[in-house]
Coordinates of C-alpha atoms and ligand atoms in Angstrom, one line a residue:
X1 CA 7.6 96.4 -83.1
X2 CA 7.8 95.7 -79.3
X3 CA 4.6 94.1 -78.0
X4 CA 3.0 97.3 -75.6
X5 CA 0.3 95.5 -73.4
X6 CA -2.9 97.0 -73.8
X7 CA -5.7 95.4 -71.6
X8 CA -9.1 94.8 -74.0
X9 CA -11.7 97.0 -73.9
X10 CA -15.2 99.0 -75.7
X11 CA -14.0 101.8 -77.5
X12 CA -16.8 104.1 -78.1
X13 CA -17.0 107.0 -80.4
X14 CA -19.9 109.8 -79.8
X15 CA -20.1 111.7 -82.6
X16 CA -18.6 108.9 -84.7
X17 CA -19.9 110.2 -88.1
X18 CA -18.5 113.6 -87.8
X19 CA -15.7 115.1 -89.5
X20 CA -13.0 114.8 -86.6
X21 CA -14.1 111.1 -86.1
X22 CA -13.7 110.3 -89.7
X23 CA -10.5 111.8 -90.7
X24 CA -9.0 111.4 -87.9
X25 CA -9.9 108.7 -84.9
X26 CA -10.6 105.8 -87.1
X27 CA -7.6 106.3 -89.3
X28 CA -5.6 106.3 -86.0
X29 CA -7.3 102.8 -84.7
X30 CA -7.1 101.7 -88.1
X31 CA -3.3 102.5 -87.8
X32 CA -3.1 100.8 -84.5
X33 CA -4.5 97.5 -85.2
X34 CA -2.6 97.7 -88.3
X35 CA 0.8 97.6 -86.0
X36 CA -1.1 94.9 -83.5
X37 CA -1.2 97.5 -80.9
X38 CA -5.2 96.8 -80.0
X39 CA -5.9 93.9 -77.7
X40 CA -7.4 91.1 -79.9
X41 CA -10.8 91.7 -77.5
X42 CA -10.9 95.3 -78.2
X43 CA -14.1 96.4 -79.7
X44 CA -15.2 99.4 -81.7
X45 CA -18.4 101.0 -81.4
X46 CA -19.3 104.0 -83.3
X47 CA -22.3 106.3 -82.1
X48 CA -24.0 108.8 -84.4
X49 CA -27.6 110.2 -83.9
X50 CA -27.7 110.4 -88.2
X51 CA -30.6 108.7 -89.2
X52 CA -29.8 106.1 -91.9
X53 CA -29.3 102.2 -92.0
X54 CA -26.2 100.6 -89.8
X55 CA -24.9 99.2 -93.3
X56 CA -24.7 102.7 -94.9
X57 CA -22.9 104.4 -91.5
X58 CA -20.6 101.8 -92.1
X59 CA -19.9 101.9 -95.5
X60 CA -19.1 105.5 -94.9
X61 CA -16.5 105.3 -92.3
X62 CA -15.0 102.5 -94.1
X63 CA -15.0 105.0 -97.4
X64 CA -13.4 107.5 -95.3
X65 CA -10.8 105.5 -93.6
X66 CA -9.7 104.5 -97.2
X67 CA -9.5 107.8 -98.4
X68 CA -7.6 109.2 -94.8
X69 CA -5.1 106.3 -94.6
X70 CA -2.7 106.5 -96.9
X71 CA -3.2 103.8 -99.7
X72 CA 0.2 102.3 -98.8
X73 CA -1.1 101.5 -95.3
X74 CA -4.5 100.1 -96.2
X75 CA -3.6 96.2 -96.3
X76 CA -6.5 93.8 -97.2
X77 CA -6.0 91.2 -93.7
X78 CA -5.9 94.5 -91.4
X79 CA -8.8 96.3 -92.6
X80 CA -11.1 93.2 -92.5
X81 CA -9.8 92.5 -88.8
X82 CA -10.4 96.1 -88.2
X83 CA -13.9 96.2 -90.2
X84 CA -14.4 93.0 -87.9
X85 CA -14.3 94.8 -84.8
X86 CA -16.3 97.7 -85.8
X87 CA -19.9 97.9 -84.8
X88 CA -22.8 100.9 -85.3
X89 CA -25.5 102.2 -82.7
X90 CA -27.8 104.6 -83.7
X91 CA -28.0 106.9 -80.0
X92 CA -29.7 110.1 -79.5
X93 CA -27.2 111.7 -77.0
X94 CA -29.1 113.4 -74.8
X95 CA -32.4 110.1 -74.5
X96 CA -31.6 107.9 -71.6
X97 CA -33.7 105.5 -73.4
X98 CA -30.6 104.3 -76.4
X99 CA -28.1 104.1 -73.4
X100 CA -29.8 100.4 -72.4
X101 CA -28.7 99.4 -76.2
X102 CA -25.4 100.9 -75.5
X103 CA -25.0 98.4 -71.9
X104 CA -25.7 95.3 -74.2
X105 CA -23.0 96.0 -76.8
X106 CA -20.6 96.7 -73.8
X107 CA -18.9 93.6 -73.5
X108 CA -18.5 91.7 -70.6
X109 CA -16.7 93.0 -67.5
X110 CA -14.4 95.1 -70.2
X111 CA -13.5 98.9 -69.5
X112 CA -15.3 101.6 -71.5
X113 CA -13.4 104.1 -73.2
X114 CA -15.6 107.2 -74.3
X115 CA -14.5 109.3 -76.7
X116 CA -16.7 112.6 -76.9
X117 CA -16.4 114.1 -80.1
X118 CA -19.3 116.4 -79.8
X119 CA -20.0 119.7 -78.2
X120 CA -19.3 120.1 -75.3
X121 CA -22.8 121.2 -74.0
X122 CA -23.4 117.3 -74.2
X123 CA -20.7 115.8 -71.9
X124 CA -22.8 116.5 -69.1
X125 CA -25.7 114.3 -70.3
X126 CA -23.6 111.7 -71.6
X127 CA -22.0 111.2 -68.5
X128 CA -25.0 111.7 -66.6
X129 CA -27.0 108.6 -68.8
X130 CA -23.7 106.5 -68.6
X131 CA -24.0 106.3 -65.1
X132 CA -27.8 105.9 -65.3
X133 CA -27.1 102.6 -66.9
X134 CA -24.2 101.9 -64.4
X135 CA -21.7 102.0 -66.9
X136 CA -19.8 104.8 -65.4
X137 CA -18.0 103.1 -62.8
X138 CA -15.6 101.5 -65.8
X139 CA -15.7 104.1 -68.1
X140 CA -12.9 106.5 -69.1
X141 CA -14.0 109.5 -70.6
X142 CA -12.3 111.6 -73.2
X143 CA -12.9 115.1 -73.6
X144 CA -12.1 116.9 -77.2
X145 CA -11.6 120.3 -77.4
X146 CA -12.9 123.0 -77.3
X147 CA -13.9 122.6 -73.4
X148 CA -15.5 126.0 -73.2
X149 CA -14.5 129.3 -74.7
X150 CA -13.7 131.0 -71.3
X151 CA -13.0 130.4 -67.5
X152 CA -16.5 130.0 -66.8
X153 CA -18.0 127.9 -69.4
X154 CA -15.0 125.6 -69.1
X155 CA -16.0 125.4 -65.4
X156 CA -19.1 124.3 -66.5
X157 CA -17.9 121.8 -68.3
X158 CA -15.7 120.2 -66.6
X159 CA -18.4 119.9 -63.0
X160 CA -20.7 118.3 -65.3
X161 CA -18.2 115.6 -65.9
X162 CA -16.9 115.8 -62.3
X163 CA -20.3 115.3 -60.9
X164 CA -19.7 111.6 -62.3
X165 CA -16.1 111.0 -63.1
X166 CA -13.1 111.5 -61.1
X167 CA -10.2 113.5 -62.4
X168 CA -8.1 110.0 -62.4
X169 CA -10.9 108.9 -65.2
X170 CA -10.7 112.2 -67.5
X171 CA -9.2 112.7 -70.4
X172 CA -8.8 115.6 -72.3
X173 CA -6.9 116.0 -75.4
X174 CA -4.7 118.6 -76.6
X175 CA -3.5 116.4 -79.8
X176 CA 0.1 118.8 -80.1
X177 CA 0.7 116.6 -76.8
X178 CA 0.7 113.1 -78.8
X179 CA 3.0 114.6 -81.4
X180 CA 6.2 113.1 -81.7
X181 CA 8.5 115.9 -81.3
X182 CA 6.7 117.2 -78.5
X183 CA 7.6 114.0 -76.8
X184 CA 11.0 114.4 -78.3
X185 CA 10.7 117.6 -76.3
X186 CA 10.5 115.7 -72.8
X187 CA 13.0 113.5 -73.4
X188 CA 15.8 116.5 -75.5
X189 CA 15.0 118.6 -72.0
X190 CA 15.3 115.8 -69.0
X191 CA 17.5 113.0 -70.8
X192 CA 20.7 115.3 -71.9
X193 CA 22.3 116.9 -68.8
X194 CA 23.8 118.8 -72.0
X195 CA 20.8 121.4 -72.1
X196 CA 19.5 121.8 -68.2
X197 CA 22.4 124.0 -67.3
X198 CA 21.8 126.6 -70.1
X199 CA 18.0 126.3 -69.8
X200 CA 17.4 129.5 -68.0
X201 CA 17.4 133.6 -68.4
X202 CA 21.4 133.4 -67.9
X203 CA 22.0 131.1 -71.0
X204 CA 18.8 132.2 -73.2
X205 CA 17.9 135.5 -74.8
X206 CA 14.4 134.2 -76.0
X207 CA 12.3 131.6 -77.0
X208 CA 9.8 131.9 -80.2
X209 CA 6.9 129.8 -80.8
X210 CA 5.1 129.8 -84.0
X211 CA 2.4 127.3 -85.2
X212 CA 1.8 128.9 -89.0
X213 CA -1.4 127.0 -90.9
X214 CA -1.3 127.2 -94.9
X215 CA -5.0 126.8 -94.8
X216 CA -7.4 129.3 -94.5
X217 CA -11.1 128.5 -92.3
X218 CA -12.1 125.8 -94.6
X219 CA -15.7 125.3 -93.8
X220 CA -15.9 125.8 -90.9
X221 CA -16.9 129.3 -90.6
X222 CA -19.1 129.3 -88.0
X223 CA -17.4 127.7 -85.4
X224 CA -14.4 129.2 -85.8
X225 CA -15.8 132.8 -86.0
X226 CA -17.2 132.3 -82.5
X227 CA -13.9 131.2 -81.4
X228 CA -10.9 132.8 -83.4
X229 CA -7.4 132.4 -83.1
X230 CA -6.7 133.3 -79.7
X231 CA -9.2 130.7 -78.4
X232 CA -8.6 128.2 -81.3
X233 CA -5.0 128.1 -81.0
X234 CA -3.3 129.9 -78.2
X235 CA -5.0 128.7 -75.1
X236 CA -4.2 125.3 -75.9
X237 CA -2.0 124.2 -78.3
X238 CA 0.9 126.9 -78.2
X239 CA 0.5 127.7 -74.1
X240 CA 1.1 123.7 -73.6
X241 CA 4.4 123.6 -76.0
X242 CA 5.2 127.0 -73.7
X243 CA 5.0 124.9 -71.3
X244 CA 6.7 122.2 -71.8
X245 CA 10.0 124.6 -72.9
X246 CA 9.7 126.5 -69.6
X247 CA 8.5 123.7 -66.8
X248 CA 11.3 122.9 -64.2
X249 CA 12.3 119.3 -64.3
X250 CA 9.1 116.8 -63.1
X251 CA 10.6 114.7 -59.9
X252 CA 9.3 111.5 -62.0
X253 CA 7.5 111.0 -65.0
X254 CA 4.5 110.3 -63.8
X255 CA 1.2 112.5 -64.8
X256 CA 0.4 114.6 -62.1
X257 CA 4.3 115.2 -61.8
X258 CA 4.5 116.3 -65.5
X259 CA 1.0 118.5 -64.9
X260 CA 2.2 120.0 -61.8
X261 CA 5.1 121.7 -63.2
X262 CA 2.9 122.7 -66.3
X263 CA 0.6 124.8 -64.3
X264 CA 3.4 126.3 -61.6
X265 CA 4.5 127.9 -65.8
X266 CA 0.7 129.1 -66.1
X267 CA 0.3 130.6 -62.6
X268 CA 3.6 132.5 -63.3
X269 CA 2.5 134.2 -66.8
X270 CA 2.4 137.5 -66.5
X271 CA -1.3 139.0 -68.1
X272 CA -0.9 141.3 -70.8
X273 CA -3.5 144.5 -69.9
X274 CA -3.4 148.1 -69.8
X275 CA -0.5 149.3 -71.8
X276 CA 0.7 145.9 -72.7
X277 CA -1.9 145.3 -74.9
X278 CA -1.0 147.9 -77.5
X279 CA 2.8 146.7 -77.6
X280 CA 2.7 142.9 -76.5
X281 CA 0.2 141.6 -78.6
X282 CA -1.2 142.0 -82.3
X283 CA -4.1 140.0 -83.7
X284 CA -4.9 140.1 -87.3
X285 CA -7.7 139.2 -90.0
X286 CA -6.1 137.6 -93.7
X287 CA -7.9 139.5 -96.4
X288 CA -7.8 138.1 -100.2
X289 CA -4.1 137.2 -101.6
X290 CA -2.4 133.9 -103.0
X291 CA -1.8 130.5 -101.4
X292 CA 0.8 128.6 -104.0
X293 CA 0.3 131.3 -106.4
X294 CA -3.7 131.0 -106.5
X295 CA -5.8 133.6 -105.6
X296 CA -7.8 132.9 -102.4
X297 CA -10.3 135.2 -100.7
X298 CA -10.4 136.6 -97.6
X299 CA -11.9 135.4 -94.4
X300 CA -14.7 137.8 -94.6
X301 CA -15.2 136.8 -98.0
X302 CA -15.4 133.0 -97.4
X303 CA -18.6 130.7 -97.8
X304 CA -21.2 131.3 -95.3
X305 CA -19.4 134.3 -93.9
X306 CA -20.7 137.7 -91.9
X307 CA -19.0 140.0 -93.9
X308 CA -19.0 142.4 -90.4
X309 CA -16.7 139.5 -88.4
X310 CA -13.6 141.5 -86.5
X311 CA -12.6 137.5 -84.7
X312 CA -8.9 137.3 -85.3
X313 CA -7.4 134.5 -87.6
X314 CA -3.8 135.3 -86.8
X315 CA -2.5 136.2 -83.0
X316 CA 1.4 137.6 -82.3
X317 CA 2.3 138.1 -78.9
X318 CA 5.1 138.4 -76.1
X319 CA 4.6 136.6 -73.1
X320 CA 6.4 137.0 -70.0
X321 CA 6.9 134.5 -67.2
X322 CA 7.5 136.1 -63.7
X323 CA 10.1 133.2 -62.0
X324 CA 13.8 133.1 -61.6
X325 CA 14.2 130.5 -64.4
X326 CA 12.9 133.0 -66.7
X327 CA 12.7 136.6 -66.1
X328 CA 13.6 138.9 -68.8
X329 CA 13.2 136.2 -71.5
X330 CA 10.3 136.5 -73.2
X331 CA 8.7 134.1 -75.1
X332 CA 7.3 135.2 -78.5
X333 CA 4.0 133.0 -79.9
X334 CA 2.7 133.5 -83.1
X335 CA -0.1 131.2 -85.0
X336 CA -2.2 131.9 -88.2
X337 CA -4.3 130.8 -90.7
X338 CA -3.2 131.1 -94.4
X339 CA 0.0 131.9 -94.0
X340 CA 2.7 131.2 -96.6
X341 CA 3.5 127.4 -95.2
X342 CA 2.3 124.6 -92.5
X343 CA 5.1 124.9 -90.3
X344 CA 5.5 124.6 -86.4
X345 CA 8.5 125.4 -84.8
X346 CA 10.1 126.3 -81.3
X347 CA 13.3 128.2 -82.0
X348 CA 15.2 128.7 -78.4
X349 CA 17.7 131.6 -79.0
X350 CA 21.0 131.4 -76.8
X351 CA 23.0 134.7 -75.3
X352 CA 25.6 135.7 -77.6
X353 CA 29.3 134.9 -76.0
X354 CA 30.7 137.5 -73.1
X355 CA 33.4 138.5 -75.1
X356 CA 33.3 139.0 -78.8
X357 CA 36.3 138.1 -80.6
X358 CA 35.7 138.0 -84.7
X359 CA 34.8 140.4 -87.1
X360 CA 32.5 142.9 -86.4
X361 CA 30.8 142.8 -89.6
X362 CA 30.2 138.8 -88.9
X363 CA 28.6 139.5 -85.5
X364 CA 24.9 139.4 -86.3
X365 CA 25.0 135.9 -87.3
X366 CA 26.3 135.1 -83.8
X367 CA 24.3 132.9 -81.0
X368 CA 23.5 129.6 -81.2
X369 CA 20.2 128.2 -81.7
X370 CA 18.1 125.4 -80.8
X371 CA 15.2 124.8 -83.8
X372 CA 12.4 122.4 -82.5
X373 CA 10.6 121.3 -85.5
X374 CA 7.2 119.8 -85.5
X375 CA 6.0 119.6 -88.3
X376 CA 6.6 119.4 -91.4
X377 CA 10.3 117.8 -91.3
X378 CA 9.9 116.7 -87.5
X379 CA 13.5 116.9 -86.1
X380 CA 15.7 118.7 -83.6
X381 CA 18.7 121.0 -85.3
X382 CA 21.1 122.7 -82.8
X383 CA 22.9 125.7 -84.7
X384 CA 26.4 126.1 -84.3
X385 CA 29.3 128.7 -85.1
X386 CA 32.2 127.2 -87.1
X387 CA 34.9 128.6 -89.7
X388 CA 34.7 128.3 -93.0
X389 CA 36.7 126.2 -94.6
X390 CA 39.7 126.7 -96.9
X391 CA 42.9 128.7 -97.2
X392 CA 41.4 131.6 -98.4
X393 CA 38.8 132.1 -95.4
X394 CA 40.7 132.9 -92.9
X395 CA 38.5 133.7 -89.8
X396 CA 35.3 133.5 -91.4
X397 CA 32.3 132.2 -89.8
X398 CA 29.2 130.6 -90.7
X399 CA 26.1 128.9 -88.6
X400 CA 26.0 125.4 -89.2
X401 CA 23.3 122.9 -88.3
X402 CA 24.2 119.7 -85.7
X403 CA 21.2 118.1 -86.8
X404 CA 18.4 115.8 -86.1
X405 CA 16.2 114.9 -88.7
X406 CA 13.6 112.2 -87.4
X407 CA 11.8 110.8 -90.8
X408 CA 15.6 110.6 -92.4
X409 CA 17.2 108.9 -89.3
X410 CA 15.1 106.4 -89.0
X411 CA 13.6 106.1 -92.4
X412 CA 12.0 102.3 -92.1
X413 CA 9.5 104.3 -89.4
X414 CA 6.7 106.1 -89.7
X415 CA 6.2 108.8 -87.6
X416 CA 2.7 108.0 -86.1
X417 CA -0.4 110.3 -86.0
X418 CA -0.7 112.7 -82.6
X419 CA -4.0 111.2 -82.2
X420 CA -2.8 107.2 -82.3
X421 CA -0.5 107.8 -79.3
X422 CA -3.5 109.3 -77.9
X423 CA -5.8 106.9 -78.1
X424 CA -3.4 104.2 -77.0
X425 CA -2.4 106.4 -73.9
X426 CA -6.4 106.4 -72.7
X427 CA -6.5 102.6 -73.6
X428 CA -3.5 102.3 -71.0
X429 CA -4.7 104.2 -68.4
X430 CA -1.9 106.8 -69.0
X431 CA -2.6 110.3 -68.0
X432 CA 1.1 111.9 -69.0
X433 CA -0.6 113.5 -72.2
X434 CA -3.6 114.5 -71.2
X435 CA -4.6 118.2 -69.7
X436 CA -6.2 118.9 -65.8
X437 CA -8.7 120.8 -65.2
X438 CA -6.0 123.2 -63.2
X439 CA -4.1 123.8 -67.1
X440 CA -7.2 124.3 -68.6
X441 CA -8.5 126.8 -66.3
X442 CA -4.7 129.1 -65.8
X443 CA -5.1 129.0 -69.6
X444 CA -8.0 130.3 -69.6
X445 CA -7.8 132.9 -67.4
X446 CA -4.8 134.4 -68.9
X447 CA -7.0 134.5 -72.2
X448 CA -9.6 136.1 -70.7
X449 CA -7.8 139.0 -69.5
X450 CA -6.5 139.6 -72.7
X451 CA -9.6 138.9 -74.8
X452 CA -11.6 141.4 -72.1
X453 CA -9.1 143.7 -72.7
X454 CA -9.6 144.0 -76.8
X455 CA -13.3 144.1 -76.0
X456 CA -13.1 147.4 -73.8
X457 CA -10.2 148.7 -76.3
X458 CA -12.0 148.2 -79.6
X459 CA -9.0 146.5 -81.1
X460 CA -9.7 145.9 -84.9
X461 CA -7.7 142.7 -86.4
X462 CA -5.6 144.4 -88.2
X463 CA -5.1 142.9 -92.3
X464 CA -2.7 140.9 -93.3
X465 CA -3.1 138.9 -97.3
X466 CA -3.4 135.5 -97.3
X467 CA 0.1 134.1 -98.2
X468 CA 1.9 136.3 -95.7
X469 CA 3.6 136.1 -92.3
X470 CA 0.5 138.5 -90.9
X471 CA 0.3 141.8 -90.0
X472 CA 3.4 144.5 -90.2
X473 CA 2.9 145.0 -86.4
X474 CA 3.7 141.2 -85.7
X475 CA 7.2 142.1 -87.0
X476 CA 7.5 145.6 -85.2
X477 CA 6.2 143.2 -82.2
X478 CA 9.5 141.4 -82.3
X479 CA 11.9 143.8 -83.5
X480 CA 11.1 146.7 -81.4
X481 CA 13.0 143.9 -78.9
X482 CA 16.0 144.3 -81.4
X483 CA 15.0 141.0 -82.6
X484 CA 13.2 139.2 -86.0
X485 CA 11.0 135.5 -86.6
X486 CA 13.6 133.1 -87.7
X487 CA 13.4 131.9 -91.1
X488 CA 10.8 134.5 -92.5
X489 CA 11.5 135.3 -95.9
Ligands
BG6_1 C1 -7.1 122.3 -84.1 C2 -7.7 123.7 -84.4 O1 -7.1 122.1 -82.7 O2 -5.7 122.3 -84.5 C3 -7.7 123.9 -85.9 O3 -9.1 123.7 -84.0 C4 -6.2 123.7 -86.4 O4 -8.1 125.2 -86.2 C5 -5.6 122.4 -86.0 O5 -6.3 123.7 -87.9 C6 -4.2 122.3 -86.3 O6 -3.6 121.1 -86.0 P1 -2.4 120.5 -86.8 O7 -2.1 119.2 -86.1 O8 -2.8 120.3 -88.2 O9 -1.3 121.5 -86.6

């Protein structure tokens, strides 16, 4: 692999012994060293408040990183370089007292990196005791989601951080942005001349976004039932890959350039209120029914659950963007939990021709279509018209696949975690995949009008059983457009 430079630095984890840490951010430095992508200086410094010995914290990331990796990757030489680098402090968040510990482990003049995984009511005091010790001036900090549930309390947020770190020092993640294909996506859009000329309402009908989850709350009831789908899913993950489709081409790729054009999308999404909300947008609740032919219960039936919960676990909407690029083509978004597959997809639908020629009979299969996948399957297919072959066929037609697939083309190699390209970005200073403070808070405020509108409406989730594409409305959503999801069975 070609050498990236990576300057050395102190990587450390707050919250390091909690479940995103452990299944995910070690296994992606683990992955990284693994490939020689960390500087030999780097170090690793994990920060729990747990009580319990250093040995035993470490045993148990070291347990989990075996168990998250999988067992082809885990090779003897990398895991004891890794386990070399790795070091424990025991740090009570919110005490200035531990941060004088934490100045000690920092090595020399090195950069910090800080990766918050922990609510975000504590950002503020971390970043407020980090630059108590004087630390802040070469840290970079590193926001996880979810940075507030609305406008306000993402404000909030985000000024406690500011009051110590400049924007050119924040990181926030929204890990669909370190996913391959959604890097495939920048490069499909602004590297093929092919595409930009039919990128617009004269070449597009619609666009459909749908990030479908097999798994159903999983533990983690409580926050999620404060948050539900909407907040969970839509205001970050699915309005970024909207905007990456619908962006106008950055002048460079540089991150403000990138981010600019993001939020010029956000400012020009048309809120869904009044009417709208009865006809644009459909949120549902998964009640018992089958996942790979087991039966699983429903949401208000899981463990630790308030059987009176009316948060949405599925969200279906049409979402309009008021520019010349784009008006009239909307932009359908659906995400759920326990829905029949894992699958994320961005299916761009293109015009049918001006003039129809063939069959009549053969004309619903007509338009060509670009299918973005993300996972599982990561790869690009454009669909094609073509004839079928053989004598006996005459004009017959049939949609065909020019296809992409990543994991086959280049079999020899592996498609990397979202979260290890994040991690190296911060370590390189590179903003490109990271979300401002603007996105966050256009995002938010388009949620917010929606969600105040199903509080002063009443709207009930309406059912949908576990195993299913969600609620009946989500289809009558789509095909009261003269329209249908592509690919539902
Ligand atoms: C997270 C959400 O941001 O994304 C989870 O909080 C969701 O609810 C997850 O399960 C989905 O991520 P991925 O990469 O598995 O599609």
């Amino acid at each position: 692999m070609a050498a990236i430079s990576v300057e050395p630095c102190t990587f450390a984890l707050f919250g390091a012994l909690g479940d995103l840490a452990l299944r995910k951010l070690f296994p992606a430095l683990y992955q990284l060293d693994r490939a020689n992508l960390l500087h030999g200086g780097t170090r690793l410094l994990a920060l729990a408040r747990e009580p319990g010995s250093v040995e035993d914290h470490l045993a148990t990331i070291e347990a989990h990183l075996r168990q998250h990796v999988p067992a082809g990757d885990i090779e003897p030489a990398a895991l004891e370089r890794f386990l070399g680098r790795l070091g424990y402090q025991h740090l009570d968040f919110l005490q200035p007292e531990g941060y004088q510990a934490l100045v000690e482990q920092v090595a020399g003049g090195m950069p910090l990196i800080a990766y918050f995984a922990t609510a975000a009511a504590v950002y503020g005091a971390i970043c407020e005791n980090l630059e108590r010790v004087g630390l802040a001036e070469r840290t970079r900090v590193v926001l996880e989601k979810p940075i507030g549930h609305d406008l306000e309390s993402s404000r909030r947020v985000n000024d406690a951080v500011a009051r110590f770190f400049p924007e050119s020092r924040v990181y926030r993640i929204d890990h669909y942005l370190g996913k391959e294909t959604v890097q495939n996506l920048i490069a499909l859009r602004f590297a093929n001349s092919l595409f930009e000329t039919q990128w617009n309402q004269n070449s597009i009908s619609h666009v459909e976004i749908t990030v479908a989850e097999k798994v159903g709350i999983e533990g983690r009831w409580g926050y999620f039932d404060k948050a539900g789908q909407l907040r969970d899913m839509i205001q970050n993950h699915l309005l970024q890959l909207l905007c990456l489709i619908a962006m106008d081409p950055p002048s460079d790729l540089s991150a403000d350039s990138i981010r600019d054009e993001k939020v010029k999308v956000l400012k020009a999404l048309t809120p869904i209120t009044g009417e709208a909300l009865g006809t644009h947008v459909v949120r549902g609740q998964y009640i018992a029914g089958y996942s790979d032919g087991k039966p699983v219960p429903g949401y208000l039936d899981e463990d630790n659950a308030n059987a009176q919960s009316d948060t949405e676990t599925f969200v279906a909407l049409r979402a309009d963007i008021r520019n010349w690029r784009w008006s009239g083509v909307p932009f359908y978004l659906r995400t759920g939990k326990r829905m029949p597959q894992k699958l994320s997809q961005i299916v761009i639908h293109f015009k049918e021709t001006p003039h129809y020629i063939f069959a009549p009979e053969q004309r619903l299969q007509i338009g060509n279509k670009l299918i973005i996948r993300l996972q599982p399957d990561e790869g690009i297919s454009l669909r094609v018209m073509t004839k079928e072959q053989g004598l006996d066929k005459g004009m017959q037609l049939r949609s065909g696949p020019l296809q992409l697939n990543f994991s086959d083309a280049w079999r020899s190699a592996r498609i990397p975690d979202a979260y290890e390209r994040l991690l190296l970005e911060v370590m390189r200073g590179n903003q490109n995949l990271f979300v401002r403070k603007d996105e966050i808070e256009y995002a938010w405020k388009w949620c917010d009008q929606l969600i105040a509108g199903w509080r002063t409406s009443g709207d009930a989730p309406k059912p949908y059983a576990a195993g299913s594409w969600g609620p009946m409305s989500s289809i009558a959503l789509i095909t009261r457009d003269g329209r249908s999801w592509y690919g539902d069975i």
